[in-house]
Amino acid sequence: MNDLYSIGDVAGRTGLSVSAIRFYADEGLVPPTRLTEGGFRQYDVHAIARLELVRTLRELGAGLDGIRQVLAADTTLPELAVTHLRLVEKELRRFRARRAVLRTIVRQRTTTDQVSLMHKLVSMSDDERDRLVTRFWDFVTEGLDVDPGYVEALRSRRPELPEEPSAEQLEAWIELAEIVQDKEFRTAMRDSLHRAFGTGRGRLMATPEMMARAERREKLFREARAAQQAGVPADSPQARDIAERMVADAAEFTAAMTGEQDPDRARRSVTEFGRAAQQSSRLPGLAKLLTRYAGLVATINGTPRPDPDEAAAVREWMAAALAQP
């Protein structure tokens, strides 16, 4: 097919301006197929197809040199796409970071100094973020007289921002980075830990044996939650079995802590499991800050946030199971 089209027709077909088509010709990207005796440029369908490719690549942000290499077959189109994809993804990460900062500015009464700080926080490398959180835990656990394994468990509660975080994860990181550097929060966390583990019972709670017992208790609760959410009836043998195992485990836990056997107390601890979480969300001061920290870490890491209502529903399910004759 040897049809030739004027530069005006080509502009209409490709969506490029006449000046852009002339520019690409002058740059040697897509020269005209022929010139008329009057010096007017004409293009055949092959040249038009090349112009459409140039337009597409330019819209994707490709540079003239890269396009020239593709058209000259020095670089394949997939190779150019791979190179450019890396650049686009880098720009996307920058735009996500900027959006997170702007959203935080809109949500908070942000000062000029805080804007600079927020931009710095979202631009941190993985190592810089890790050092920031490490300094926080170094401060709050300094001098804590408990088993080293417990301190290590505390220090493991840290955020891990993914390579391509969402805007929500970036906003959560900005907020978390601000509170772990806040003197009031850091001091309150440290004082609370030292008070809680400054007693004999507190130190006992932090021993490897009690930590293992707490993990077993949490595992049982997760089993109960999975069954409740799967729709297992509370009056079923399965529900009763899970609830009774929770009671037995709670009795062993209490006996290990106090040296006393109290089955009734153990049963109450199971049926009231989760109430403390509900109440802590309404408490002022440190409890609210601790819940805030855990929630932010969960958002950053992409894990479920603590849900007091969910825990209450599981507690009620187990209470109903235990109430069956």
Coordinates of C-alpha atoms in Angstrom, one line a residue, residues 121-307:
L121 CA 10.9 10.2 57.3
V122 CA 9.3 8.8 54.1
S123 CA 12.6 9.1 52.2
M124 CA 14.5 7.0 54.8
S125 CA 16.3 3.9 53.7
D126 CA 15.5 0.5 55.3
D127 CA 18.7 0.8 57.5
E128 CA 17.8 4.3 58.6
R129 CA 14.3 3.2 59.6
D130 CA 15.7 0.2 61.4
R131 CA 18.1 2.4 63.4
L132 CA 15.4 4.8 64.4
V133 CA 13.3 2.0 65.9
T134 CA 16.3 0.3 67.5
R135 CA 17.2 3.6 69.3
F136 CA 13.6 3.7 70.6
W137 CA 13.7 0.1 72.0
D138 CA 17.3 0.7 73.4
F139 CA 15.9 3.6 75.4
V140 CA 12.7 2.0 76.7
T141 CA 14.3 -1.3 77.7
E142 CA 17.5 0.1 79.1
G143 CA 18.1 -1.4 82.6
L144 CA 15.0 -3.6 82.4
D145 CA 15.7 -6.5 84.8
V146 CA 14.1 -9.4 83.0
D147 CA 15.1 -12.4 81.0
P148 CA 17.0 -11.3 77.8
G149 CA 14.6 -13.4 75.7
Y150 CA 11.7 -11.2 76.8
V151 CA 13.6 -8.0 75.9
E152 CA 14.3 -9.5 72.5
A153 CA 10.6 -10.3 72.0
L154 CA 9.8 -6.7 72.7
R155 CA 12.5 -5.4 70.3
S156 CA 11.1 -7.7 67.6
R157 CA 7.9 -5.7 67.6
R158 CA 9.1 -3.4 64.8
P159 CA 7.7 -2.1 61.6
E160 CA 8.8 -3.4 58.2
L161 CA 7.8 -1.1 55.4
P162 CA 7.4 -3.0 52.2
E163 CA 9.3 -2.1 49.0
E164 CA 6.2 -0.6 47.5
P165 CA 4.1 0.7 50.4
S166 CA 0.6 1.9 50.0
A167 CA -0.3 5.5 51.0
E168 CA -1.9 4.2 54.2
Q169 CA 1.3 2.4 55.1
L170 CA 3.4 5.5 54.5
E171 CA 1.1 7.6 56.6
A172 CA 1.3 5.0 59.4
W173 CA 5.1 5.1 59.2
I174 CA 5.1 8.9 59.5
E175 CA 3.0 8.7 62.6
L176 CA 4.9 5.9 64.1
A177 CA 8.3 7.6 63.5
E178 CA 7.0 10.7 65.1
I179 CA 5.8 9.0 68.3
V180 CA 8.9 6.8 68.8
Q181 CA 10.9 10.1 68.8
D182 CA 8.5 11.8 71.1
K183 CA 10.0 12.3 74.5
E184 CA 6.7 11.9 76.4
F185 CA 5.8 8.7 74.7
R186 CA 9.3 7.2 75.1
T187 CA 9.5 8.0 78.7
A188 CA 6.0 6.8 79.5
M189 CA 6.7 3.5 77.7
R190 CA 10.0 3.0 79.6
D191 CA 8.4 3.9 83.0
S192 CA 5.5 1.5 82.4
L193 CA 7.8 -1.4 81.5
H194 CA 10.0 -0.8 84.6
R195 CA 6.9 -0.7 86.8
A196 CA 5.3 -3.8 85.3
F197 CA 8.5 -5.9 85.5
G198 CA 9.9 -4.4 88.7
T199 CA 8.0 -6.9 90.9
G200 CA 8.6 -10.6 91.4
R201 CA 5.4 -11.5 89.5
G202 CA 6.3 -9.2 86.7
R203 CA 9.7 -10.8 86.3
L204 CA 8.1 -14.2 86.4
M205 CA 5.8 -13.2 83.5
A206 CA 8.9 -12.5 81.5
T207 CA 10.5 -15.9 82.0
P208 CA 10.9 -18.3 79.0
E209 CA 8.4 -20.7 80.7
M210 CA 5.7 -18.1 81.1
M211 CA 6.3 -16.7 77.6
A212 CA 5.9 -20.2 76.2
R213 CA 2.6 -20.6 78.2
A214 CA 1.4 -17.3 77.0
E215 CA 2.1 -18.3 73.4
R216 CA 0.2 -21.6 73.9
R217 CA -2.7 -19.6 75.3
E218 CA -2.7 -17.3 72.3
K219 CA -2.6 -20.3 69.9
L220 CA -5.7 -21.7 71.6
F221 CA -7.4 -18.4 71.3
R222 CA -6.6 -18.3 67.6
E223 CA -8.1 -21.7 67.2
A224 CA -11.3 -20.5 69.0
R225 CA -11.4 -17.4 66.8
A226 CA -11.1 -19.5 63.6
A227 CA -13.9 -21.8 64.7
Q228 CA -16.2 -19.0 65.7
Q229 CA -15.6 -17.1 62.5
A230 CA -16.1 -20.3 60.5
G231 CA -19.6 -20.5 62.0
V232 CA -19.1 -23.5 64.3
P233 CA -22.2 -23.4 66.6
A234 CA -21.5 -22.6 70.3
D235 CA -23.6 -25.6 71.3
S236 CA -21.5 -28.0 69.3
P237 CA -19.0 -30.6 70.7
Q238 CA -16.2 -28.8 68.9
A239 CA -16.9 -25.5 70.5
R240 CA -17.2 -27.1 74.0
D241 CA -13.9 -29.0 73.5
I242 CA -12.0 -25.7 72.5
A243 CA -13.6 -23.8 75.5
E244 CA -12.7 -26.6 78.0
R245 CA -9.1 -26.7 76.7
M246 CA -9.0 -22.9 77.2
V247 CA -10.2 -23.3 80.8
A248 CA -7.6 -26.0 81.5
D249 CA -4.8 -23.9 80.0
A250 CA -5.9 -20.9 82.0
A251 CA -5.9 -22.9 85.2
E252 CA -2.4 -24.1 84.5
F253 CA -1.3 -20.5 83.7
T254 CA -2.8 -19.1 86.9
A255 CA -1.2 -21.9 89.0
A256 CA 2.2 -21.3 87.5
M257 CA 1.9 -17.6 88.4
T258 CA 0.3 -17.8 91.8
G259 CA 1.0 -21.4 93.0
E260 CA -2.8 -21.7 93.6
Q261 CA -5.4 -23.9 91.8
D262 CA -8.6 -21.9 91.2
P263 CA -10.8 -23.6 88.5
D264 CA -13.6 -20.9 88.9
R265 CA -11.1 -18.1 88.3
A266 CA -9.8 -19.9 85.3
R267 CA -13.3 -20.3 83.9
R268 CA -14.0 -16.6 84.4
S269 CA -10.7 -15.7 82.7
V270 CA -11.8 -17.6 79.6
T271 CA -15.3 -16.2 79.4
E272 CA -14.0 -12.7 80.0
F273 CA -11.1 -13.0 77.5
G274 CA -10.9 -9.9 75.4
R275 CA -12.7 -7.6 77.9
A276 CA -9.4 -6.1 78.9
A277 CA -8.6 -5.2 75.3
Q278 CA -12.0 -3.6 75.0
Q279 CA -11.5 -1.5 78.1
S280 CA -7.9 -0.6 77.3
S281 CA -9.0 1.1 74.1
R282 CA -11.0 3.5 76.2
L283 CA -8.3 4.2 78.7
P284 CA -6.4 7.6 78.5
G285 CA -2.6 8.0 78.5
L286 CA -0.2 5.2 78.1
A287 CA -2.6 2.4 77.3
K288 CA -3.9 4.4 74.4
L289 CA -0.4 5.1 73.2
L290 CA 0.5 1.4 73.4
T291 CA -2.6 0.4 71.4
R292 CA -1.7 3.1 68.9
Y293 CA 1.9 1.8 68.5
A294 CA 0.6 -1.8 68.0
G295 CA -2.0 -0.6 65.5
L296 CA 0.5 1.4 63.5
V297 CA 3.0 -1.4 63.3
A298 CA 0.2 -3.7 62.1
T299 CA -0.8 -1.3 59.4
I300 CA 2.8 -0.8 58.2
N301 CA 3.5 -4.6 58.2
G302 CA 0.2 -5.4 56.5
T303 CA -1.1 -7.6 59.3
P304 CA -4.5 -7.4 61.0
R305 CA -4.9 -4.7 63.6
P306 CA -6.0 -5.7 67.1
D307 CA -9.8 -5.8 67.1

